[in-house]
Short mmCIF file of C-alpha atoms in Angstrom, two decimals:
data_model
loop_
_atom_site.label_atom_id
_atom_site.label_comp_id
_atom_site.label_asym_id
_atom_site.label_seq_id
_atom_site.Cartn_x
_atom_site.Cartn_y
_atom_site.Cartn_z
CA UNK A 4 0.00 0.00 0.00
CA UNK A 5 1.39 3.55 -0.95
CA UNK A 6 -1.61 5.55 -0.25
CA UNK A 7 -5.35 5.88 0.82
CA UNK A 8 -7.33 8.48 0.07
CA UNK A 9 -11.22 8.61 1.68
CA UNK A 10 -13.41 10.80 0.66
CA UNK A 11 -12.87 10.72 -3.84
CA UNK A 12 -15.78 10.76 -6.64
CA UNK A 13 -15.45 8.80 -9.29
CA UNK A 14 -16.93 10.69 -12.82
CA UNK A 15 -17.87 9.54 -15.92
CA UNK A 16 -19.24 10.42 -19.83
CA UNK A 17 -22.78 9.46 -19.74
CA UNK A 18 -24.87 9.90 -22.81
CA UNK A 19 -27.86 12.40 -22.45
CA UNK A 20 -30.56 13.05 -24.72
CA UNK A 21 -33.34 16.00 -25.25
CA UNK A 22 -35.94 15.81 -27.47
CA UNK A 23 -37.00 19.29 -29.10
CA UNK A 24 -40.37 19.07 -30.93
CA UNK A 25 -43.76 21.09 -31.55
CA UNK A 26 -46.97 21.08 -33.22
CA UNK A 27 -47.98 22.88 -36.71
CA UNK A 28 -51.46 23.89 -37.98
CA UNK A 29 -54.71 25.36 -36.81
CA UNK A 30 -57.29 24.00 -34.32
CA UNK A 31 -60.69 24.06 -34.38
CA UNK A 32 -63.51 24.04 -32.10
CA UNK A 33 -65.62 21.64 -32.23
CA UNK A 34 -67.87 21.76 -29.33
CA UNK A 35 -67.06 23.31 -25.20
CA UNK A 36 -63.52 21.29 -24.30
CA UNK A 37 -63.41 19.49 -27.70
CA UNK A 38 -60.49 20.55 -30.23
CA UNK A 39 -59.76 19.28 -33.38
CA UNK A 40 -56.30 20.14 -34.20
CA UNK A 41 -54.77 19.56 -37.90
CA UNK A 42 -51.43 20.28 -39.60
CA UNK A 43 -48.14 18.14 -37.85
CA UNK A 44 -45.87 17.62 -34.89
CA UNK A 45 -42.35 17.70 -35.45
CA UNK A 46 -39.33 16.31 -33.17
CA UNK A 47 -35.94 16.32 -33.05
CA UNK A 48 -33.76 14.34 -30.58
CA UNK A 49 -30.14 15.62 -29.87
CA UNK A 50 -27.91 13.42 -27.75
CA UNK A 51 -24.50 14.79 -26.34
CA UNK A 52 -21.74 13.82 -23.38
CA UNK A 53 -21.58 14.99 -19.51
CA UNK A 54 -19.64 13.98 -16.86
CA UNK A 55 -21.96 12.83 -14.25
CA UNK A 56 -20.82 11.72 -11.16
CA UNK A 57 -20.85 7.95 -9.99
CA UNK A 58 -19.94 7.02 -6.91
CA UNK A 59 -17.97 8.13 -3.84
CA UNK A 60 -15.40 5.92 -2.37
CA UNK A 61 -11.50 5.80 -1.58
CA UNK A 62 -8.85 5.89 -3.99
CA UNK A 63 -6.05 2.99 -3.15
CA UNK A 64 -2.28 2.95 -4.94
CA UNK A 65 -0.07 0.15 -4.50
CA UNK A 66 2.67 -0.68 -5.61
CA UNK A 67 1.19 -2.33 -8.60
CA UNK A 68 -2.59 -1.35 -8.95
CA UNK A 69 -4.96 1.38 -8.50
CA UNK A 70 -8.20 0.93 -6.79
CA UNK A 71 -12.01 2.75 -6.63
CA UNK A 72 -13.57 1.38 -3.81
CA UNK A 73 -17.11 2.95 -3.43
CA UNK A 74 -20.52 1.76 -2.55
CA UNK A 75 -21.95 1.55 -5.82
CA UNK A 76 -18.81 0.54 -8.20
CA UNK A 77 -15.27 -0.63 -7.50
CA UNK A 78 -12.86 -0.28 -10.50
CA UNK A 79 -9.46 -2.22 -9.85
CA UNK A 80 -6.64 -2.51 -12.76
CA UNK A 81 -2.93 -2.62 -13.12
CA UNK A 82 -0.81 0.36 -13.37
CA UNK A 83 0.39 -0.73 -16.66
CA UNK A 84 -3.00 -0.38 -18.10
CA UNK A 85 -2.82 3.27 -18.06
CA UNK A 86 -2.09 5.08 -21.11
CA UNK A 87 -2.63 8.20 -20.02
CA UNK A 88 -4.00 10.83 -17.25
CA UNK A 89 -4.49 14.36 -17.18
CA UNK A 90 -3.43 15.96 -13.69
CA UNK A 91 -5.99 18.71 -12.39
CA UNK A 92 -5.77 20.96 -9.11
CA UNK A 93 -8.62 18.84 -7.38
CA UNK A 94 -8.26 15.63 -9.15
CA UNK A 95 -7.08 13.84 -12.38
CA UNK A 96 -8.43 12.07 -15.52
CA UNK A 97 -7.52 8.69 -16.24
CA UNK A 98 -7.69 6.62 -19.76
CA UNK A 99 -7.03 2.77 -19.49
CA UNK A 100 -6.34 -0.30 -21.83
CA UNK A 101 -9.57 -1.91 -22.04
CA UNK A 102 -12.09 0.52 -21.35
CA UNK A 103 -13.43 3.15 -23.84
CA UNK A 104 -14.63 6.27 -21.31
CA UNK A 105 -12.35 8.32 -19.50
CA UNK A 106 -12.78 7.66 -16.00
CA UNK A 107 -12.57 10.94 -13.78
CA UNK A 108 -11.50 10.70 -9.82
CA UNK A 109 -11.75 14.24 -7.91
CA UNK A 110 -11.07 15.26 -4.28
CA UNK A 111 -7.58 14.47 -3.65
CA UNK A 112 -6.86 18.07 -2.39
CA UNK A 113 -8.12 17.43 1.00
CA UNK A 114 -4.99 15.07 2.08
CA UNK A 115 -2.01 16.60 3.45
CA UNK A 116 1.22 14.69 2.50
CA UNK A 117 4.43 14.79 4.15
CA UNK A 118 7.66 13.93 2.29
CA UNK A 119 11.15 13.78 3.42
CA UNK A 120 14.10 14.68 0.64
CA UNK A 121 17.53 16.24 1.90
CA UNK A 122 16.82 15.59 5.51
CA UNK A 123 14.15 18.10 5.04
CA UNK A 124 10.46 18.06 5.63
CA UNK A 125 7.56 19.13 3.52
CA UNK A 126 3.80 19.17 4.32
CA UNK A 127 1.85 19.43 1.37
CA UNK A 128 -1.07 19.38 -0.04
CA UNK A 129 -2.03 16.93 -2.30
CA UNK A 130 -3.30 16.82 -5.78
CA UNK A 131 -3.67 15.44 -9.14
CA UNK A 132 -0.03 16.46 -10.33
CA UNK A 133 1.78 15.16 -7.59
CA UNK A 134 -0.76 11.78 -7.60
CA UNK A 135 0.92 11.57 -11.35
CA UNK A 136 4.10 11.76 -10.22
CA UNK A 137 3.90 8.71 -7.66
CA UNK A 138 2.09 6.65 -10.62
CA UNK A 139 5.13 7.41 -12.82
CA UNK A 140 7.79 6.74 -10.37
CA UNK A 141 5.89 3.67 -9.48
CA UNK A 142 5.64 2.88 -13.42
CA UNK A 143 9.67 3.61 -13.71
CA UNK A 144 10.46 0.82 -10.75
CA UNK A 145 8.90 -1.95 -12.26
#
């Protein structure tokens, strides 16, 4: 185990569709509360993207994997599976072998980390930068 971190959501792309539509023509009156309406209705469904949020869990690294333990999903895979993340300020993006949607983990900033270079101390805060930096040192051991 290199690190636990409580408290993460896990994001990802879900599709979402709207439907856009309207009616066309006159209506008549038939009798009191009956309508007769001609002419047509016309729809048009657009579908796009979001991010939507998942889950809420913890985010494990070892050594060797990285693990999304929530109460809804767990996602486990190796670190070599990764082909790429995308550091942000609160969190990072992730893109894996095997799996088509990016996933999205955010909270990370609410750990403080200590490290020790130079007989020196730092307290830090952490974040998605420095979370790619363990990955890759990780990566460059094995």
């Amino acid at each position: 185990l290199i690190m636990s971190v409580p408290m993460v959501s896990f994001h990802e792309p879900k599709s979402v569709s709207t439907t856009i539509g309207g009616h066309a023509g006159p209506s008549y009156r038939i009798g009191k509360g009956v309508s007769f309406r001609t002419g047509i209705f016309v729809a048009e469904s657009q579908s796009h993207e979001e991010v939507k949020f998942i889950d809420q869990g913890s985010l494990v690294l070892t050594s060797k994997r990285l693990v999304f333990m929530g109460q809804k999903r767990t996602n486990a895979f190796d670190l070599a599976k990764i082909i790429s993340i995308e550091p942000y300020t609160t969190g990072l993006a992730l893109r894996r072998d095997g799996k088509q949607k990016t996933e999205y983990y955010y909270g990370l900033d609410h750990i403080s980390v200590t490290i020790n270079m130079d007989n020196r101390q730092y307290d830090v805060t952490l974040d998605g930068p420095m979370f790619l930096c363990m990955i890759q040192g990780l990566l460059n051991r094995s």
